[in-house]
Amino acid sequence: MVETDSNKCKRCGQCMSVCPVYLTTFREDDVARGKLALLERVEAGAMNRSKRFEEILSRCLLCGACAQVCANQVQTSRIMQAGRQRLFELEKSGQAESALLRVVREGRLSAKGLLKGGALLQALACRKIPESSGLYLRFPLSYFTERRTVPPIAWNPFIHAFKSESSVETDGPRIGLFVGCGANYLFPDVARALVGILKRLGATLVVPENQVCCGLPAYVSGDTKTAQKLAKKNIEAFESLELDAILSVCASCGSHLKALPSLFSDEPASRDAASSIAKKHMDAMTFLVNHLGIEKYLKSLRPAKSEERTTLRVAYHDPCHLRIGQGVTDSPRRLLKALPGVELLETAHPGQCCGHGGDFNLSHFSLSMEILNRRVTDLDKVQPDTIVTGCTGCLLQLTEGVSRGGLSGRIEVCHPLVLAEKVIESCLTPTRRRQDPPISQAQHTGAGQ
Ligand code: SF4
Ligand code: SF4
């Protein structure tokens, strides 16, 4: 067995009600129950291992929704992850060949893809982004051929840009920011928004230059050794800084930082160091709400008087890595509700996955788009002006979904912190006319229409 836990499955079927893959395909082998039954047969030698094994392991978003409802606490995503690690090791030793990993590493690139990829593709191809970045796993060349929206690259990544800013020491808490590849290269406005808000609330911000990718993309593709190496570099970057908290702005990075100790079950010293990082880590929105009193600050602001002013209708999408990975659902909503001039809308199926799921959107692009379409349909039904979400993977995916649904002109997609900073700015500069550029970072390529 890949992990003995799978024997605990009682085949009750409870997980069928929440699995985003099953709810799209209605295939028994896509739900936790079916996957675990097939894995048992594979392990018992009743089925050919390679192709079937790979298929079972790859058709999972590792969202964790099944474990949340499972009375027997079967950790299906962990079992799938352990299987991917095994597959990765077999592949490395030449005993197996994984299409799942191949698609991540290779991919074919058409001329259309080259045009669409633009700056991001150039940055990847020219190694302007370090090799350790998870963006190589998130954006293999094949990525550019199928998507309509490809994010522009920040030629001056956030960590480099931050160096030139004066980081003022205050009497407030001393905060370390784990930036993550998404916010560093693709959505630097998210990290900049946090910088602005922390300054207003009187915190000291430290952004270690030697931090690297959190390691999640390597981990979900089964490459645990690379994930461990990256984790050690991040531990080294943060451990001596005497911080009150370490914040992340991307739910995926954050959930991985929380789980860092589990990477080192056989290395007690690294596990202890990882635990101290994990204990200090908090999602930025949660820290702002629970420890910096941002609601009180926001409620003290008055919306700008303007003839153009109307209430902004905002729908919040719960990232799985925040809702399930970190147990955070309340603080982003509290932050949004406290924003002057913003109406928070709740959608049907609020915890539904967007279908991004690490490398799932690479290896099963069409299925990922079907899952996305269901989520965007729910979001669109509440007629939002803006969709907000606290994960850079969800930001990419939902921007794609809004584009595919023909909603790009009507709905913007951004991080709640970007919206918050924009609202604060507009309250503090009431006479300025609203000529700000669109919040959304993604560049609409218009391809595939
Ligand atoms: S809910 Fe748990 S025990 Fe029930 S079928 Fe799913 S994985 Fe098995
Ligand atoms: S982790 Fe998510 S996608 Fe995978 S089987 Fe469980 S509910 Fe389905």
XYZ file of C-alpha atoms and ligand atoms in Angstrom:
465
model
C 0.000 0.000 0.000
C 1.202 3.498 -0.751
C 0.322 4.494 2.789
C -1.414 2.164 5.216
C -4.093 4.793 5.937
C -5.938 3.812 2.766
C -7.078 0.566 4.470
C -9.201 2.700 6.776
C -11.637 3.580 3.977
C -15.040 2.011 4.734
C -16.418 2.845 1.275
C -19.214 4.911 2.829
C -19.201 7.388 -0.074
C -19.370 10.519 2.054
C -16.469 11.995 0.074
C -18.572 11.909 -3.132
C -20.489 14.981 -2.005
C -17.411 17.229 -1.910
C -14.817 15.967 -4.409
C -14.537 18.602 -7.191
C -13.209 16.046 -9.663
C -15.986 13.512 -8.995
C -18.676 16.215 -9.035
C -17.517 17.068 -12.559
C -16.956 13.607 -14.050
C -19.138 11.353 -11.834
C -16.524 8.626 -12.332
C -16.113 6.301 -9.365
C -12.347 6.145 -9.852
C -12.129 9.945 -9.491
C -13.478 10.046 -5.949
C -11.411 9.140 -2.863
C -13.326 5.890 -2.342
C -12.697 4.691 -5.876
C -9.078 5.805 -5.928
C -8.302 4.001 -2.692
C -9.986 0.797 -3.899
C -7.955 0.895 -7.120
C -4.746 1.590 -5.249
C -5.357 -1.430 -3.044
C -5.766 -3.604 -6.157
C -2.632 -2.138 -7.727
C -0.643 -2.762 -4.573
C -2.028 -6.296 -4.268
C -0.711 -6.947 -7.768
C -4.179 -7.413 -9.254
C -3.646 -4.602 -11.751
C -0.859 -3.445 -13.971
C 0.958 -0.744 -12.037
C 2.365 1.923 -14.303
C -0.381 3.585 -16.378
C -3.271 2.900 -14.018
C -1.247 3.897 -10.991
C -0.218 7.140 -12.624
C -3.774 7.922 -13.713
C -5.174 7.394 -10.208
C -2.529 9.587 -8.647
C -2.744 12.388 -11.170
C -6.539 12.875 -11.188
C -6.567 14.484 -7.746
C -6.357 18.179 -6.860
C -4.909 17.367 -3.413
C -7.533 19.793 -2.123
C -8.212 17.831 1.074
C -11.999 18.249 0.863
C -12.568 14.470 1.155
C -10.548 14.192 4.386
C -12.611 16.994 5.916
C -15.848 15.020 5.628
C -14.434 11.521 6.135
C -15.597 9.995 9.439
C -12.614 7.641 9.320
C -10.175 10.485 8.756
C -8.674 8.925 5.664
C -6.109 11.446 4.402
C -6.541 10.786 0.688
C -4.482 13.758 -0.473
C -1.558 12.565 1.671
C -1.900 9.060 0.234
C -1.914 10.494 -3.297
C 1.104 12.628 -2.447
C 3.004 9.637 -1.054
C 2.169 7.783 -4.274
C 3.493 10.652 -6.396
C 6.707 10.626 -4.423
C 7.043 6.893 -5.065
C 6.392 7.448 -8.762
C 8.981 10.230 -8.861
C 11.564 7.944 -7.247
C 10.740 5.110 -9.669
C 11.041 7.501 -12.583
C 14.386 8.794 -11.379
C 15.704 5.276 -11.019
C 14.489 4.514 -14.550
C 11.837 2.013 -13.428
C 8.837 4.065 -14.467
C 7.989 6.855 -16.817
C 5.495 9.384 -15.638
C 3.408 11.407 -18.066
C 2.357 13.538 -15.137
C 5.931 14.594 -14.527
C 6.772 14.724 -18.222
C 4.072 17.304 -18.862
C 5.502 19.415 -16.091
C 9.039 19.272 -17.394
C 8.659 19.296 -21.151
C 5.613 20.349 -23.076
C 5.453 21.281 -26.706
C 5.477 24.888 -27.708
C 3.646 26.201 -30.737
C 4.317 29.532 -32.436
C 0.994 30.695 -31.000
C 2.195 29.715 -27.560
C 5.409 31.640 -28.024
C 3.497 34.790 -28.903
C 1.123 34.399 -26.003
C 3.777 33.633 -23.423
C 5.414 37.004 -23.896
C 7.492 38.325 -21.070
C 6.868 35.450 -18.702
C 8.009 32.887 -21.235
C 11.109 34.922 -22.049
C 11.888 35.239 -18.366
C 11.609 31.484 -17.895
C 13.541 30.651 -21.040
C 16.296 33.203 -20.368
C 16.595 32.146 -16.733
C 15.675 35.586 -15.421
C 13.791 33.609 -12.801
C 15.960 31.333 -10.613
C 15.840 27.635 -11.401
C 14.598 26.876 -7.907
C 11.400 28.847 -8.534
C 8.147 26.894 -8.534
C 7.150 28.875 -11.637
C 9.043 26.332 -13.785
C 6.654 23.693 -12.495
C 3.625 25.953 -12.722
C 4.483 27.184 -16.211
C 6.027 24.497 -18.384
C 6.132 25.513 -22.028
C 2.891 23.636 -22.713
C 1.091 26.024 -20.362
C 1.236 28.790 -22.933
C -0.512 26.899 -25.700
C -3.855 26.314 -24.040
C -4.612 29.237 -21.796
C -6.227 32.497 -22.842
C -4.694 34.576 -20.092
C -1.003 34.561 -19.360
C 0.233 36.849 -16.610
C 2.849 39.474 -17.403
C 6.123 39.104 -15.550
C 7.400 41.707 -13.098
C 10.796 42.596 -14.571
C 11.729 44.023 -11.210
C 10.540 41.250 -8.849
C 9.095 42.403 -5.551
C 12.007 41.193 -3.406
C 14.488 43.235 -5.477
C 12.221 46.287 -5.532
C 11.692 46.130 -1.777
C 15.450 46.438 -1.156
C 15.366 50.019 -2.365
C 12.529 50.960 -0.024
C 13.403 52.176 3.422
C 12.134 49.628 5.903
C 11.315 51.807 8.893
C 11.706 50.329 12.385
C 8.580 51.002 14.457
C 7.384 50.156 17.972
C 4.868 47.785 16.418
C 5.304 44.074 15.768
C 8.270 42.936 13.709
C 6.911 41.062 10.717
C 8.744 38.838 8.232
C 7.169 38.481 4.793
C 7.426 35.220 2.912
C 6.755 36.538 -0.591
C 6.436 33.362 -2.695
C 7.055 33.059 -6.458
C 3.519 34.147 -7.423
C 3.676 37.446 -5.542
C 7.340 38.010 -6.372
C 7.097 37.632 -10.149
C 3.435 37.727 -11.199
C 1.414 39.626 -8.611
C 3.856 42.033 -6.940
C 0.899 44.371 -6.349
C -0.265 41.922 -3.664
C 2.998 42.165 -1.722
C 3.095 45.947 -2.274
C -0.447 46.252 -0.908
C 0.599 44.448 2.269
C 3.626 46.731 2.626
C 1.324 49.771 2.393
C -1.172 48.418 4.916
C 1.502 47.348 7.437
C 3.064 50.823 7.252
C -0.285 52.451 8.000
C -0.828 50.108 10.946
C 2.636 50.714 12.382
C 4.367 47.352 11.912
C 8.011 46.817 10.969
C 8.425 44.717 7.852
C 11.417 42.519 7.081
C 11.754 40.813 3.678
C 14.789 38.491 3.656
C 16.458 38.557 0.250
C 17.702 35.000 0.482
C 14.227 33.428 0.701
C 13.321 31.048 -2.140
C 10.290 29.186 -3.519
C 8.236 27.561 -0.731
C 8.731 24.171 -2.434
C 5.057 23.268 -2.855
C 5.203 22.785 -6.665
C 8.119 20.363 -6.246
C 6.357 18.595 -3.389
C 3.070 18.012 -5.220
C 4.915 16.626 -8.228
C 6.538 14.045 -5.921
C 9.999 15.606 -5.683
C 10.276 15.641 -1.892
C 14.070 16.009 -1.900
C 13.877 19.339 -3.764
C 11.072 20.458 -1.437
C 13.320 19.676 1.560
C 16.253 21.592 0.074
C 14.098 24.675 -0.520
C 12.600 24.401 2.973
C 16.084 24.419 4.509
C 17.013 27.565 2.584
C 13.870 29.314 3.808
C 14.485 28.211 7.390
C 17.981 29.708 7.126
C 16.553 32.937 5.695
C 14.043 33.482 8.511
C 15.214 31.698 11.664
C 17.656 34.296 13.034
C 15.508 37.385 12.411
C 13.714 37.640 15.777
C 10.300 38.078 14.220
C 6.946 38.244 15.938
C 5.268 36.632 12.942
C 5.972 35.399 9.423
C 3.220 36.306 6.979
C 2.402 34.985 3.547
C 0.061 36.512 0.972
C -0.481 33.300 -1.029
C -2.583 30.535 0.528
C -0.625 27.805 -1.274
C 2.740 28.984 0.084
C 1.174 29.494 3.503
C -0.295 26.011 3.772
C 3.053 24.542 2.732
C 4.935 26.620 5.341
C 2.489 25.367 7.976
C 3.207 21.775 6.936
C 7.023 22.154 6.737
C 7.766 19.993 9.822
C 6.155 16.974 8.112
C 8.921 17.104 5.463
C 11.513 16.208 8.082
C 10.133 13.227 9.984
C 13.598 11.589 9.933
C 15.629 14.746 10.721
C 14.835 16.009 14.249
C 16.990 19.169 14.043
C 15.424 20.306 10.750
C 11.973 19.340 12.008
C 12.398 21.552 15.109
C 13.638 24.475 12.997
C 10.732 23.963 10.578
C 8.290 23.869 13.521
C 9.424 27.253 14.792
C 8.850 28.748 11.313
C 5.466 27.003 10.998
C 4.360 28.260 14.444
C 5.196 31.855 13.558
C 3.521 31.674 10.176
C 0.123 33.229 9.593
C -1.842 34.236 6.549
C -1.466 38.018 6.188
C -5.217 38.712 6.261
C -5.623 36.759 9.492
C -2.782 38.667 11.119
C -4.215 42.029 10.058
C -7.640 41.147 11.462
C -6.661 39.277 14.631
C -3.475 41.101 15.667
C -3.337 44.532 14.044
C -6.939 45.677 14.415
C -7.449 46.472 10.755
C -11.247 46.380 11.077
C -11.205 49.304 13.531
C -8.836 51.221 11.258
C -11.006 50.619 8.195
C -14.186 51.569 10.015
C -12.589 54.896 10.929
C -12.239 55.736 7.228
C -14.927 57.551 5.276
C -15.589 56.710 1.633
C -14.548 59.451 -0.757
C -17.373 61.782 -1.746
C -17.759 61.388 -5.434
C -20.611 61.519 -7.889
C -19.239 58.320 -9.379
C -19.276 56.439 -6.064
C -21.417 53.339 -5.895
C -21.136 50.311 -3.695
C -18.594 47.816 -5.008
C -20.060 44.309 -5.119
C -17.358 41.827 -4.128
C -17.496 38.019 -4.208
C -14.906 36.112 -2.187
C -13.492 32.778 -3.371
C -12.130 30.513 -0.599
C -8.798 28.980 -1.706
C -8.603 25.307 -0.630
C -5.113 26.000 0.740
C -6.598 28.633 3.034
C -9.975 27.090 3.918
C -8.762 23.511 4.367
C -4.968 23.907 4.472
C -4.997 26.608 7.162
C -8.571 26.555 8.488
C -9.070 30.217 7.510
C -12.487 31.352 6.263
C -13.507 34.118 8.622
C -10.710 36.706 8.595
C -10.780 37.485 4.827
C -14.549 38.018 5.114
C -14.144 40.266 8.161
C -11.520 42.301 6.318
C -13.768 42.700 3.270
C -16.875 43.550 5.331
C -14.955 46.335 7.084
C -13.976 48.025 3.809
C -15.961 51.246 3.292
C -18.108 51.160 0.176
C -17.783 47.389 -0.296
C -20.625 44.865 -0.174
C -19.476 41.287 0.422
C -21.507 38.709 -1.507
C -21.737 35.024 -0.611
C -21.978 32.501 -3.426
C -23.469 29.038 -3.675
C -20.974 26.249 -2.829
C -18.526 28.703 -1.216
C -15.813 26.102 -0.552
C -15.775 24.711 -4.087
C -12.285 24.334 -5.584
C -11.412 26.428 -8.676
C -9.630 23.464 -10.307
C -6.096 24.871 -10.296
C -4.571 22.321 -7.917
C -0.816 22.654 -8.467
C 0.068 20.583 -11.524
C -3.504 19.258 -11.962
C -4.293 22.120 -14.363
C -1.293 21.056 -16.446
C -1.864 17.333 -16.609
C -5.698 17.561 -16.904
C -6.290 20.933 -18.496
C -9.807 20.291 -19.897
C -11.052 18.803 -16.651
C -9.499 21.697 -14.735
C -11.406 24.120 -16.994
C -14.697 22.249 -16.391
C -14.202 22.509 -12.618
C -13.320 26.175 -13.055
C -16.418 26.813 -15.139
C -18.656 25.478 -12.352
C -17.007 27.794 -9.832
C -17.118 30.857 -12.087
C -20.803 30.181 -12.813
C -21.546 30.296 -9.066
C -19.486 33.446 -8.653
C -21.096 35.176 -11.638
C -24.616 34.432 -10.367
C -24.198 36.962 -7.541
C -23.316 39.669 -10.092
C -20.022 40.863 -8.598
C -17.941 43.786 -9.838
C -14.860 42.115 -8.399
C -13.881 38.573 -7.415
C -11.237 38.390 -4.703
C -9.178 35.444 -3.524
C -6.087 35.028 -1.361
C -4.039 32.555 -3.421
C -1.930 33.327 -6.486
C -2.890 29.975 -8.068
C -6.598 30.801 -7.668
C -5.933 34.312 -9.039
C -4.463 32.804 -12.210
C -7.251 30.277 -12.535
C -10.159 32.638 -11.853
C -8.738 35.237 -14.251
C -8.719 32.515 -16.899
C -12.295 31.562 -15.970
C -13.545 35.139 -16.160
C -11.919 35.484 -19.581
C -13.365 32.197 -20.867
C -16.812 33.216 -19.594
C -16.613 36.493 -21.569
C -16.763 38.441 -18.290
C -13.422 40.264 -18.449
C -14.930 43.691 -19.125
C -17.425 43.405 -16.275
C -15.593 41.511 -13.513
C -12.117 42.156 -12.166
C -10.119 39.568 -10.248
C -7.691 40.518 -7.483
C -6.339 39.697 -4.048
C -8.340 41.069 -1.051
C -5.238 43.006 0.076
C -5.008 44.781 -3.289
C -8.661 45.753 -3.014
C -8.171 46.853 0.617
C -5.189 49.077 -0.208
C -7.034 50.568 -3.170
C -10.075 51.389 -1.013
C -7.875 52.880 1.733
C -6.060 55.013 -0.841
C -9.347 56.265 -2.284
C -10.593 57.206 1.205
C -7.399 59.073 2.053
C -7.285 61.000 -1.222
C -10.940 61.986 -1.621
C -10.459 64.667 -4.243
C -8.587 62.491 -6.692
C -10.699 61.315 -9.582
C -10.862 57.579 -10.034
C -8.655 56.916 -12.970
C -6.764 53.968 -11.532
C -5.820 51.166 -13.885
C -7.817 47.928 -13.651
C -6.937 45.851 -10.614
C -6.504 42.631 -12.532
C -2.906 41.749 -13.305
C -3.460 39.257 -16.076
C -2.983 40.206 -19.652
C -5.892 39.162 -21.844
C -4.376 37.450 -24.832
C -7.620 36.875 -26.672
C -6.326 33.493 -27.806
C -8.544 30.497 -28.260
C -11.689 32.511 -28.938
S -15.547 9.322 3.253
Fe -13.644 8.289 3.923
S -14.294 6.209 4.516
Fe -15.991 7.108 3.327
S -15.599 6.402 1.206
Fe -14.630 8.429 1.396
S -12.498 8.014 2.000
Fe -13.667 6.112 2.366
S -8.158 15.497 -2.367
Fe -9.802 16.651 -3.421
S -9.683 16.041 -5.590
Fe -8.462 14.528 -4.392
S -9.920 12.828 -4.009
Fe -10.015 14.237 -2.218
S -11.711 15.673 -2.688
Fe -11.148 14.634 -4.621
